[in-house]
PDB file of C-alpha atoms and ligand atoms in Angstrom:
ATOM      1  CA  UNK A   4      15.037  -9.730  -2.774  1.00  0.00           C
ATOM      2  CA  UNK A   5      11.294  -8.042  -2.107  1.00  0.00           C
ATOM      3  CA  UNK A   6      10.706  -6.071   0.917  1.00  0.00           C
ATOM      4  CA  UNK A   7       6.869  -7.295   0.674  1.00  0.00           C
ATOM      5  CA  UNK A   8       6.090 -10.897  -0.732  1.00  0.00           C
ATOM      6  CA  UNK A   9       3.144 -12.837  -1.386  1.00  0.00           C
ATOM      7  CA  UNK A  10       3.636 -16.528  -1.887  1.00  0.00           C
ATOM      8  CA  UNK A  11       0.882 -18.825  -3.091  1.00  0.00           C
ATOM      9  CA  UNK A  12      -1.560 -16.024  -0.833  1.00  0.00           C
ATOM     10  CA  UNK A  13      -4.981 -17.592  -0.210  1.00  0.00           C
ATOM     11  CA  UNK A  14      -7.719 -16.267   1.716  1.00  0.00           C
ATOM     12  CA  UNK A  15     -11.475 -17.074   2.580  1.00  0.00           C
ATOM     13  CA  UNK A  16     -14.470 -15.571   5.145  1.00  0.00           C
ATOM     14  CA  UNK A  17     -15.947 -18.429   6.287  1.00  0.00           C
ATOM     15  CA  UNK A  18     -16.920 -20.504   3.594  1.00  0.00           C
ATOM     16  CA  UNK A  19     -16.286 -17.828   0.465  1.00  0.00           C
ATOM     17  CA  UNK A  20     -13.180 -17.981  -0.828  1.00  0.00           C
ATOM     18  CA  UNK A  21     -11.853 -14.300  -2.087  1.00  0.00           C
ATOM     19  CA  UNK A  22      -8.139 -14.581  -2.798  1.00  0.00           C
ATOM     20  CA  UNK A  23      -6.802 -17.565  -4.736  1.00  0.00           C
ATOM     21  CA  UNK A  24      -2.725 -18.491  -5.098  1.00  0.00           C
ATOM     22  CA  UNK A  25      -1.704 -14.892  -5.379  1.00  0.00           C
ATOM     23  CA  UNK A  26       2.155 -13.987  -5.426  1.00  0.00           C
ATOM     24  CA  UNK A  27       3.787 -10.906  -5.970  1.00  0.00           C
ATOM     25  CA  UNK A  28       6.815  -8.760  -4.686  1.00  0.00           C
ATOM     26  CA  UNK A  29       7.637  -5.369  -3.899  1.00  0.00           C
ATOM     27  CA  UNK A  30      11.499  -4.356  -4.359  1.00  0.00           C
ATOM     28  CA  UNK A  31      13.328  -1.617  -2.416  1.00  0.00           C
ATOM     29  CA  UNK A  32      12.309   1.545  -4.082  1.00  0.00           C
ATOM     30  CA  UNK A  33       9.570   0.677  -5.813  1.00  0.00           C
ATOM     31  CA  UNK A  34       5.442   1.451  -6.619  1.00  0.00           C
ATOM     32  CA  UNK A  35       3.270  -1.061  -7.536  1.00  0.00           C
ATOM     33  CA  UNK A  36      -0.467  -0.334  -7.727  1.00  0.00           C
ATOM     34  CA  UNK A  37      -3.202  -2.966  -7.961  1.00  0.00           C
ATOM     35  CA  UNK A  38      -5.714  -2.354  -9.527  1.00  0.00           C
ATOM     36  CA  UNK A  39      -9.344  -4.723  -9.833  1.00  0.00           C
ATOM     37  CA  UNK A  40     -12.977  -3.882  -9.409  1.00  0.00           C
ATOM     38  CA  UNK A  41     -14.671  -3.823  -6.452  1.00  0.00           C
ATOM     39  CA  UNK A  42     -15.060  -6.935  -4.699  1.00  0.00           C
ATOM     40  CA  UNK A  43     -12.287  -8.585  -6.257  1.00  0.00           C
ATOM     41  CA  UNK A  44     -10.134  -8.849  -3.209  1.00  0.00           C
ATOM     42  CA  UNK A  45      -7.923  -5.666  -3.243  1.00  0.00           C
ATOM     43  CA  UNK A  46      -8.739  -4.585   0.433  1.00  0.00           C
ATOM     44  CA  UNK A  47      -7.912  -7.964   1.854  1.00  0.00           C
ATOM     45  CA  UNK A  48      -4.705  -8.670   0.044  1.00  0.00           C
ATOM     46  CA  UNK A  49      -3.683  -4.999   1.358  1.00  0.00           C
ATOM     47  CA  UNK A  50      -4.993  -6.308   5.042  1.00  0.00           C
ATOM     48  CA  UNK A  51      -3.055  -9.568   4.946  1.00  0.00           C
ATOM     49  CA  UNK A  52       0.504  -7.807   3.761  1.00  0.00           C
ATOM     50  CA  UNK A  53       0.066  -5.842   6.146  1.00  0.00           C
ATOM     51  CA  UNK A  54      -0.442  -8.405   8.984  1.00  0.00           C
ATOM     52  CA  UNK A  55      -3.434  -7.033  10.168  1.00  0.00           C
ATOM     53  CA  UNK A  56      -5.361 -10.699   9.387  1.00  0.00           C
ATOM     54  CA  UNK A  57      -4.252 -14.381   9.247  1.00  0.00           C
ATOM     55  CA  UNK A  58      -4.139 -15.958   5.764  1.00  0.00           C
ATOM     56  CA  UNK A  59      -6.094 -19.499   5.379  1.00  0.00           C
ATOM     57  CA  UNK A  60      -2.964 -20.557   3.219  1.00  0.00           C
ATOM     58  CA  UNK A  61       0.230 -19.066   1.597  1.00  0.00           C
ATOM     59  CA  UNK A  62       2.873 -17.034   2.871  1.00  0.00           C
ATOM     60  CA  UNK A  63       3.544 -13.143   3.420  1.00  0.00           C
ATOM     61  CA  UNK A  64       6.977 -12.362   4.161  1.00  0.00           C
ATOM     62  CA  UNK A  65       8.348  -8.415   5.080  1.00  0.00           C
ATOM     63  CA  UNK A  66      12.580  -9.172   4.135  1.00  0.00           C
ATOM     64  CA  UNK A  67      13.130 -12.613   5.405  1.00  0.00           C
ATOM     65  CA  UNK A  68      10.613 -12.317   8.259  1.00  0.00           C
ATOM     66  CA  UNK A  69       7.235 -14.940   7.792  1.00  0.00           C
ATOM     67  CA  UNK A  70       4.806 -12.573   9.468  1.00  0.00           C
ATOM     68  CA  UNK A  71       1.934 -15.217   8.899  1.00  0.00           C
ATOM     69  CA  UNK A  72       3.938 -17.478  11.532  1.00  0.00           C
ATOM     70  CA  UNK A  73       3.644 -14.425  14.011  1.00  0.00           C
ATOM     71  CA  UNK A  74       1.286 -13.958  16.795  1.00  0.00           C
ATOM     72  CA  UNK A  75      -0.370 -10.853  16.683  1.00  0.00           C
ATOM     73  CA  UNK A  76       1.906  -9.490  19.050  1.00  0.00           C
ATOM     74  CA  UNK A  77       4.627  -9.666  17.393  1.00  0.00           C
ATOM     75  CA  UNK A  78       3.393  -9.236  13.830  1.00  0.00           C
ATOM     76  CA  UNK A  79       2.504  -5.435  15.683  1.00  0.00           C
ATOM     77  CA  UNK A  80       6.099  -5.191  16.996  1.00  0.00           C
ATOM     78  CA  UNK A  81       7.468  -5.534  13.555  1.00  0.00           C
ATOM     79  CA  UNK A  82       5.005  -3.624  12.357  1.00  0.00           C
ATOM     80  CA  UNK A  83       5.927  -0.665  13.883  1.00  0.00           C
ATOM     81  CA  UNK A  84       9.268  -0.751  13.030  1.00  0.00           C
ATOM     82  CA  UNK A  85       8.870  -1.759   9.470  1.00  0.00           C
ATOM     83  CA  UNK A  86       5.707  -0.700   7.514  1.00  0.00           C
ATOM     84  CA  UNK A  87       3.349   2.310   7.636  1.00  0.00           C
ATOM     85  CA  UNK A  88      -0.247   1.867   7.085  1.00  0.00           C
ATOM     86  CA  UNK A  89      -2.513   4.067   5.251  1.00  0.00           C
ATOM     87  CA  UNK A  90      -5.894   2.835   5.105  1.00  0.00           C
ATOM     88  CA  UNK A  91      -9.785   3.854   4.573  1.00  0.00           C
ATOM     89  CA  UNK A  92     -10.531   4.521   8.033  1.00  0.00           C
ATOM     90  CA  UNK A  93      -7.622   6.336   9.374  1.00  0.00           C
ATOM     91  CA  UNK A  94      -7.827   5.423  13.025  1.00  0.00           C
ATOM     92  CA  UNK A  95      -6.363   8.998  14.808  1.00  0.00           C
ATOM     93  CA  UNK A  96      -7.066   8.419  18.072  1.00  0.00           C
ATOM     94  CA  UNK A  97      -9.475  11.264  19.038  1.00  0.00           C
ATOM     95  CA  UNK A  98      -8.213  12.316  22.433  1.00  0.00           C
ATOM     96  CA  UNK A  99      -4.873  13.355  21.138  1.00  0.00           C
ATOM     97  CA  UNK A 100      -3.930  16.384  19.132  1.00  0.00           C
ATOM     98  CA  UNK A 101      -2.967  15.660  15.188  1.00  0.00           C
ATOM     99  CA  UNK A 102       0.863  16.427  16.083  1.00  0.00           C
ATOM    100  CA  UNK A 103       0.438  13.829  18.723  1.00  0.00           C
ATOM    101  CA  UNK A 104      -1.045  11.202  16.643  1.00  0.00           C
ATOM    102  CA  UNK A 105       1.324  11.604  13.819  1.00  0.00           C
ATOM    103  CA  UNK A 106       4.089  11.383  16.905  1.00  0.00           C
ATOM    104  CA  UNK A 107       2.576   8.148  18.263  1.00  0.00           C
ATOM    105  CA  UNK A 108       4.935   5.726  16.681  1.00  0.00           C
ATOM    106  CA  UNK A 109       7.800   7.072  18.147  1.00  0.00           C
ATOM    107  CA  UNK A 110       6.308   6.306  21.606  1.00  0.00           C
ATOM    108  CA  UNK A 111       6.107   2.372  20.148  1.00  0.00           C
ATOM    109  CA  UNK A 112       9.368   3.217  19.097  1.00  0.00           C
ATOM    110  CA  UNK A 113      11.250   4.912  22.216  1.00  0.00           C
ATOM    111  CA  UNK A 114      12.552   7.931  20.377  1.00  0.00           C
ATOM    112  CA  UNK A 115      11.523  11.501  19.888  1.00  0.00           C
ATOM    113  CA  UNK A 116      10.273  12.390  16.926  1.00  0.00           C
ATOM    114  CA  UNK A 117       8.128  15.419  17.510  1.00  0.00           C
ATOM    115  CA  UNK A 118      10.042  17.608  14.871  1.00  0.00           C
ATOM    116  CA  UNK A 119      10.221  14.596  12.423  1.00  0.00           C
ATOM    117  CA  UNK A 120       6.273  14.724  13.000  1.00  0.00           C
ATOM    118  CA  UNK A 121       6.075  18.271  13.039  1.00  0.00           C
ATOM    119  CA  UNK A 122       8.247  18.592   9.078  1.00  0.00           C
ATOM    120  CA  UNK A 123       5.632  15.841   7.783  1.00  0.00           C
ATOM    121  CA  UNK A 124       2.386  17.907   9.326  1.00  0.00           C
ATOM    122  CA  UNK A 125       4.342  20.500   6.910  1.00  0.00           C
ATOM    123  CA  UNK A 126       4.691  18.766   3.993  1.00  0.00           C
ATOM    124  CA  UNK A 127       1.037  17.031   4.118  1.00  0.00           C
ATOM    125  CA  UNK A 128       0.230  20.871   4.495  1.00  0.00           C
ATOM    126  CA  UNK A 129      -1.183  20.378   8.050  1.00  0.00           C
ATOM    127  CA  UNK A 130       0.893  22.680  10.110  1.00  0.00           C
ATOM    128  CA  UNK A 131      -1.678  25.318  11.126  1.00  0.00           C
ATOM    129  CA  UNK A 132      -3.480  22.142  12.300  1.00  0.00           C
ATOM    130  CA  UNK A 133      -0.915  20.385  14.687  1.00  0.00           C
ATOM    131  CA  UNK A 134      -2.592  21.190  17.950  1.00  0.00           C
ATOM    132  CA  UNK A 135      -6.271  19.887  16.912  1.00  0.00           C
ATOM    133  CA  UNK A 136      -8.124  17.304  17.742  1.00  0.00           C
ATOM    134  CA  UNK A 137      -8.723  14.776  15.087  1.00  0.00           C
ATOM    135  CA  UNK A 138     -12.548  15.381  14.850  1.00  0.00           C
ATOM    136  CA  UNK A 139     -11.824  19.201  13.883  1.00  0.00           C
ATOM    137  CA  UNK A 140     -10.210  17.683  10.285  1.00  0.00           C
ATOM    138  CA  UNK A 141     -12.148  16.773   7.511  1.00  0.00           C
ATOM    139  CA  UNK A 142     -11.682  14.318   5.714  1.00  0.00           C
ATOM    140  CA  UNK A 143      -9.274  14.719   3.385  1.00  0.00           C
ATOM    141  CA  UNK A 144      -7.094  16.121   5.857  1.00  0.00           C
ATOM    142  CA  UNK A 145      -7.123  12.984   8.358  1.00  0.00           C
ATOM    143  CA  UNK A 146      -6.250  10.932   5.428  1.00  0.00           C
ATOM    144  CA  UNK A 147      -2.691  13.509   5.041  1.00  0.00           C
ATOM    145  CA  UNK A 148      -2.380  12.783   8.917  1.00  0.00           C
ATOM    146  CA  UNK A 149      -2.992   9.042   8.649  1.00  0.00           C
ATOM    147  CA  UNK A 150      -0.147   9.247   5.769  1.00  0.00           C
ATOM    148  CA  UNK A 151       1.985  11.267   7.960  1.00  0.00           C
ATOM    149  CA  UNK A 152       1.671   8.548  10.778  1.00  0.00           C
ATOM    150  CA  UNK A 153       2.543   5.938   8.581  1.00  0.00           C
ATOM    151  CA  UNK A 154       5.734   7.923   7.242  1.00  0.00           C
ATOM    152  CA  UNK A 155       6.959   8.686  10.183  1.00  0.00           C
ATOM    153  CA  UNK A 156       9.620   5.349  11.204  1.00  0.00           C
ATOM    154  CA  UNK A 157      10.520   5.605   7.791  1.00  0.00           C
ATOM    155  CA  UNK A 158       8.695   2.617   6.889  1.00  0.00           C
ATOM    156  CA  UNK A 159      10.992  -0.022   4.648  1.00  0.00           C
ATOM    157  CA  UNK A 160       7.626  -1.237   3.184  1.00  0.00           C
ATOM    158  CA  UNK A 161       4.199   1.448   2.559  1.00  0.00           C
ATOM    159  CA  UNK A 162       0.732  -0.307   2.172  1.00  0.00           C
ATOM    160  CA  UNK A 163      -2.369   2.197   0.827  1.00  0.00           C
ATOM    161  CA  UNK A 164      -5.655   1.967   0.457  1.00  0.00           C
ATOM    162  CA  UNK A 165      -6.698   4.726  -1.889  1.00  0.00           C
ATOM    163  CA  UNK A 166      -4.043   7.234  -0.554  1.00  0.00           C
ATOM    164  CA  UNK A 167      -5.525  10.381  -2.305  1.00  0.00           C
ATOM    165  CA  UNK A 168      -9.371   8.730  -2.154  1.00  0.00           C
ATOM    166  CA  UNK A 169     -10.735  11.810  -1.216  1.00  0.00           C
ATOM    167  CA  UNK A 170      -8.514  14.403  -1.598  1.00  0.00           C
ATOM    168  CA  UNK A 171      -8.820  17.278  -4.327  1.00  0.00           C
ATOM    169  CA  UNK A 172      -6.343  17.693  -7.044  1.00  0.00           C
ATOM    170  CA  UNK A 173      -3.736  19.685  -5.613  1.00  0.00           C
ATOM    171  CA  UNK A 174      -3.423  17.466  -2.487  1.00  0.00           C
ATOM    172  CA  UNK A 175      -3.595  14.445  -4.231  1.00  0.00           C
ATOM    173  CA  UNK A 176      -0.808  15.111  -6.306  1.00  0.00           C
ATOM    174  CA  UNK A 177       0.948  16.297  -3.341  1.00  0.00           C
ATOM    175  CA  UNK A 178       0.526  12.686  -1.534  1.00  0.00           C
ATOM    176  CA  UNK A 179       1.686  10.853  -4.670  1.00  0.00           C
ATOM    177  CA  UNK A 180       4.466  12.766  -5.128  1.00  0.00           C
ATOM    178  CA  UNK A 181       5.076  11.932  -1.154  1.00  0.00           C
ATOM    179  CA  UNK A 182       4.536   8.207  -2.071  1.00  0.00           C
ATOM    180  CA  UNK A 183       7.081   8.233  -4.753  1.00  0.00           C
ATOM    181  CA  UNK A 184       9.508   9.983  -3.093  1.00  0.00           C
ATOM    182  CA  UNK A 185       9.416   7.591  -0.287  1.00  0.00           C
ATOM    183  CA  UNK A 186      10.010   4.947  -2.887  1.00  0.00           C
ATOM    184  CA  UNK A 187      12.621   6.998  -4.815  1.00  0.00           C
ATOM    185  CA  UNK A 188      14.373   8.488  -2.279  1.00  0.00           C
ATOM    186  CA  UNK A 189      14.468   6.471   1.131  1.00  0.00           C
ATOM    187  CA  UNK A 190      14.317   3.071  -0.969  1.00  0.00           C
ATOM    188  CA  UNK A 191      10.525   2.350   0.593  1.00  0.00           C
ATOM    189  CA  UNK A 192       8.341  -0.562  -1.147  1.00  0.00           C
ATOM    190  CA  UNK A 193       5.471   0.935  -1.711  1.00  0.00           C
ATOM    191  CA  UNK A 194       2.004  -0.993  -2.263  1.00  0.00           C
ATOM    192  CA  UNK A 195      -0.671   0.638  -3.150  1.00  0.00           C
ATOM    193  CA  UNK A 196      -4.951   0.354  -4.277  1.00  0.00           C
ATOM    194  CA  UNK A 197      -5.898   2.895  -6.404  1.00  0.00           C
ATOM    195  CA  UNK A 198      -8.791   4.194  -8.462  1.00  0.00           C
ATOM    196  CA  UNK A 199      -6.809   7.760  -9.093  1.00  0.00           C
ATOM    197  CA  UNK A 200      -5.217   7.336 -12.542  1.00  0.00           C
ATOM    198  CA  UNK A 201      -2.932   9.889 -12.477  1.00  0.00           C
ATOM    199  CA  UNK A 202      -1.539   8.088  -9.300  1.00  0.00           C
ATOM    200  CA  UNK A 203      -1.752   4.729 -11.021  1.00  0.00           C
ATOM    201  CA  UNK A 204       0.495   5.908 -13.933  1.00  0.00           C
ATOM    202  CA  UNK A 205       3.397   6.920 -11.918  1.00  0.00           C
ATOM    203  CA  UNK A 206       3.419   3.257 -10.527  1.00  0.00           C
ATOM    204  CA  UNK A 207       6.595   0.951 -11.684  1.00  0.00           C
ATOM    205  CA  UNK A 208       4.085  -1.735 -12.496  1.00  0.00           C
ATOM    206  CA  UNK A 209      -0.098  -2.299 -11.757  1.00  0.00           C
ATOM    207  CA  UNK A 210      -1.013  -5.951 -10.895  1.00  0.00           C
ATOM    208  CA  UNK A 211      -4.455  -6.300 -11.659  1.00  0.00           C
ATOM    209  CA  UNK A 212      -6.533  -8.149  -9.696  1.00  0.00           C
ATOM    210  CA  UNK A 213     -10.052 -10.324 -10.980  1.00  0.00           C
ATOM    211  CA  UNK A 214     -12.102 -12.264  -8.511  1.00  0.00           C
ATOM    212  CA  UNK A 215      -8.944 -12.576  -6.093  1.00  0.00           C
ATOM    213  CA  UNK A 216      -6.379 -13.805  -9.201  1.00  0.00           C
ATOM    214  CA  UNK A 217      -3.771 -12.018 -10.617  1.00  0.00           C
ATOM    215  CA  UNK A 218      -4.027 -11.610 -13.799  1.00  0.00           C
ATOM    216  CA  UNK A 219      -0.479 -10.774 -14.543  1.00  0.00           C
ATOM    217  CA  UNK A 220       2.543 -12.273 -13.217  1.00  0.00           C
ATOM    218  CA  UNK A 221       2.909 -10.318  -9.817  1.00  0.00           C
ATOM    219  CA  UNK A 222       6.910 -10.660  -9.535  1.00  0.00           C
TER     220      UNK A 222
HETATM  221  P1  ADP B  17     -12.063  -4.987  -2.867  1.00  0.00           P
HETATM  222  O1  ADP B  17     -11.165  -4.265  -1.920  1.00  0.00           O
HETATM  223  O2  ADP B  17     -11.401  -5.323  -4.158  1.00  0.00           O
HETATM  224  O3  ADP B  17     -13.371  -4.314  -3.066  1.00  0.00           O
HETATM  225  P2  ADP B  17     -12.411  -6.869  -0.692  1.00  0.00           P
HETATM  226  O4  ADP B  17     -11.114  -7.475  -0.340  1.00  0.00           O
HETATM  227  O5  ADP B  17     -12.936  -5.784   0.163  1.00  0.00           O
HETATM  228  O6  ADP B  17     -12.377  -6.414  -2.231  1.00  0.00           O
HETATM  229  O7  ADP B  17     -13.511  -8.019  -0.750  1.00  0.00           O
HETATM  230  C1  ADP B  17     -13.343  -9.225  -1.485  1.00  0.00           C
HETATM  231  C2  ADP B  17     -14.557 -10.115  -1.206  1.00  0.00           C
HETATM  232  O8  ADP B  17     -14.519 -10.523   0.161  1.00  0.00           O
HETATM  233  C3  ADP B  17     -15.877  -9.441  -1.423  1.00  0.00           C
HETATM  234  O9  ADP B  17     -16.755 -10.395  -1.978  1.00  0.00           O
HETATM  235  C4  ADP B  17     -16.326  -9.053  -0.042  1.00  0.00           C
HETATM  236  O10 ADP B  17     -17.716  -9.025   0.051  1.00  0.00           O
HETATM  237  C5  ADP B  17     -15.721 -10.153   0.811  1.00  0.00           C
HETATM  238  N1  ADP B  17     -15.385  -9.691   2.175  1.00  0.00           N
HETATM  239  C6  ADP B  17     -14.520  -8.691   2.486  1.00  0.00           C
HETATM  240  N2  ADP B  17     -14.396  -8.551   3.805  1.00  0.00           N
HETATM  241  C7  ADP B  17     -15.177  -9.506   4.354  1.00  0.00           C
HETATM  242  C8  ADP B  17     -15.487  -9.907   5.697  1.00  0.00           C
HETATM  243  N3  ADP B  17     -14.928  -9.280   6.754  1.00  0.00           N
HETATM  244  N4  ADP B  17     -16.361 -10.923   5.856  1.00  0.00           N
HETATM  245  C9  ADP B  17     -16.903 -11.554   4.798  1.00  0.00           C
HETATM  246  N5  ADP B  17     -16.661 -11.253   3.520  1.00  0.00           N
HETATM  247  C10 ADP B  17     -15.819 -10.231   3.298  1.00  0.00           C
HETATM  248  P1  ADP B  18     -12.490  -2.016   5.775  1.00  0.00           P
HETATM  249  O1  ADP B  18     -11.919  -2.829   4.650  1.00  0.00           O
HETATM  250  O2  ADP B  18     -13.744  -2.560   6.327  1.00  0.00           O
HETATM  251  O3  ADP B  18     -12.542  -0.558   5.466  1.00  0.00           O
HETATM  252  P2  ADP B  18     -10.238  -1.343   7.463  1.00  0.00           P
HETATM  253  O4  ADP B  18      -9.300  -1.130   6.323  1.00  0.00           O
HETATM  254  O5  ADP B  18     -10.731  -0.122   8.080  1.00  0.00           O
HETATM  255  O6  ADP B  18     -11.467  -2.220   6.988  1.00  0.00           O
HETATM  256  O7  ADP B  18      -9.524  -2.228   8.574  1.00  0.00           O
HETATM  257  C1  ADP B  18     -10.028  -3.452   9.069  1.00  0.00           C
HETATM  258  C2  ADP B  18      -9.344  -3.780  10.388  1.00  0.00           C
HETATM  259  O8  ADP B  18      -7.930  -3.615  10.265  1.00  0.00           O
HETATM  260  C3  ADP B  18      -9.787  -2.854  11.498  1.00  0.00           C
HETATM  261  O9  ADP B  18     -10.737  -3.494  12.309  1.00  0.00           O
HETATM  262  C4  ADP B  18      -8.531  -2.548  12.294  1.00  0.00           C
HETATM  263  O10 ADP B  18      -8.476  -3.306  13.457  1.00  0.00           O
HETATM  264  C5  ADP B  18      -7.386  -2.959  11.418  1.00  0.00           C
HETATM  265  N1  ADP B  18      -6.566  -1.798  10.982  1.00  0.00           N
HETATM  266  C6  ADP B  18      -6.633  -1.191   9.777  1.00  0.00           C
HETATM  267  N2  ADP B  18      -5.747  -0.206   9.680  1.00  0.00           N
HETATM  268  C7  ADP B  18      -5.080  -0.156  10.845  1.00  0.00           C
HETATM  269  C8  ADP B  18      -4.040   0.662  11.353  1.00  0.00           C
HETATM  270  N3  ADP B  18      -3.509   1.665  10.651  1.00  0.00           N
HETATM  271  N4  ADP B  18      -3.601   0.409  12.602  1.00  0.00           N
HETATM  272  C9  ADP B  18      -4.133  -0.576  13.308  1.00  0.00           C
HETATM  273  N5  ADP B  18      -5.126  -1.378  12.894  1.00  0.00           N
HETATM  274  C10 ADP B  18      -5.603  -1.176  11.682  1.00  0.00           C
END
């Protein structure tokens, strides 16, 4: 059984149509990129797994949960419990230091996890920077926060907009080797838009993605 699943996905702004019939699943433990040229639909797929927009038509389920049938209440409940987000704009909220916005989802949450936070500022290589504000970061280093926030519950599904987008080498390869070790060793799906090749080719699979069809089998 998939931890993420797309089911007959369509989607449309308006009038335009930008995602047609697309299915695909994400297994415990694994990395799937997609892949597609710009335009073709990659952000919104990403948005609508994630529950962050209503489909026009298909299905998204996280486990056995149809998060299209939830209001956007709960969809955020689940959310929080069940799948990090790592997206282009990273959305640190700028009144609270970087420790406490990579602690924030513990407060959704109800537990502690200051030192959990703390050991991920470390390992995205952001511990001199805990006690910032968000708008003292470049960058590159609010995405490694963002993707700190999002591992923190320990996420049982990981959705990414070009994770290491604008990174430079050495902390790119840091946060793929962070993505795959969520995958590899706490069993995480992990779903992820890419443009970084190096990060592509440690993937288990890339879908790729042409004027919102896949054009291989997503499953
Ligand atoms: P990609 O991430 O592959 O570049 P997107 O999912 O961002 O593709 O966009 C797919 C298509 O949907 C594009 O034609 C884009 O212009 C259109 N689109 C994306 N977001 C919106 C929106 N909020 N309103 C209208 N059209 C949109
Ligand atoms: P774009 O494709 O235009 O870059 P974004 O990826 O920034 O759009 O996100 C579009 C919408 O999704 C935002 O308006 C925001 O409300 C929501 N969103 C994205 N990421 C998150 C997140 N991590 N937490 C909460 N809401 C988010």
């Amino acid at each position: 059984t998939f931890v993420l699943e797309a089911r007959s996905l369509s989607h449309a702004y308006g009038r335009t149509a930008v995602l047609h019939g697309v299915s695909l699943g994400v297994a415990p433990g694994e990395v799937v990129a997609v892949a597609g040229p710009s335009g073709s639909g990659k952000s919104t797929l990403l948005h609508l797994l994630g529950g962050l927009d209503t489909p026009t038509g298909g299905e998204i389920l996280w486990g056995a949960s149809r998060v299209d049938r939830l209001d956007v209440e709960a969809r955020a409940g689940l959310r929080a419990s069940r799948v990090g987000l790592v997206f282009q704009h990273h959305y640190l909220l700028p009144d609270l230091s970087v420790l406490d916005n990579v602690a924030l989802p513990a407060l959704v949450l109800g537990r502690d996890a200051r030192e959990r936070a703390t050991e991920l500022l470390v390992r995205v290589g952001l511990a001199a920077k805990a006690d910032l504000l968000p708008n003292a970061l470049s960058g590159g280093e609010r995405q490694r926060a963002a993707l700190a926030r999002a591992m923190l519950a320990r996420p049982a599904a990981l959705l990414a907009d070009e994770p290491t987008g604008s990174l430079d080498r050495v902390n790119a390869e840091n946060v793929a080797d962070m993505l795959l070790d969520l995958a590899r060793t706490e069993g995480a799906a992990v779903l992820l838009v890419t443009h970084d090749e190096r990060l592509a080719s440690k993937a288990d699979r890339t879908l790729h993605l042409l004027d919102g069809r896949l054009v291989t089998s997503g499953m």
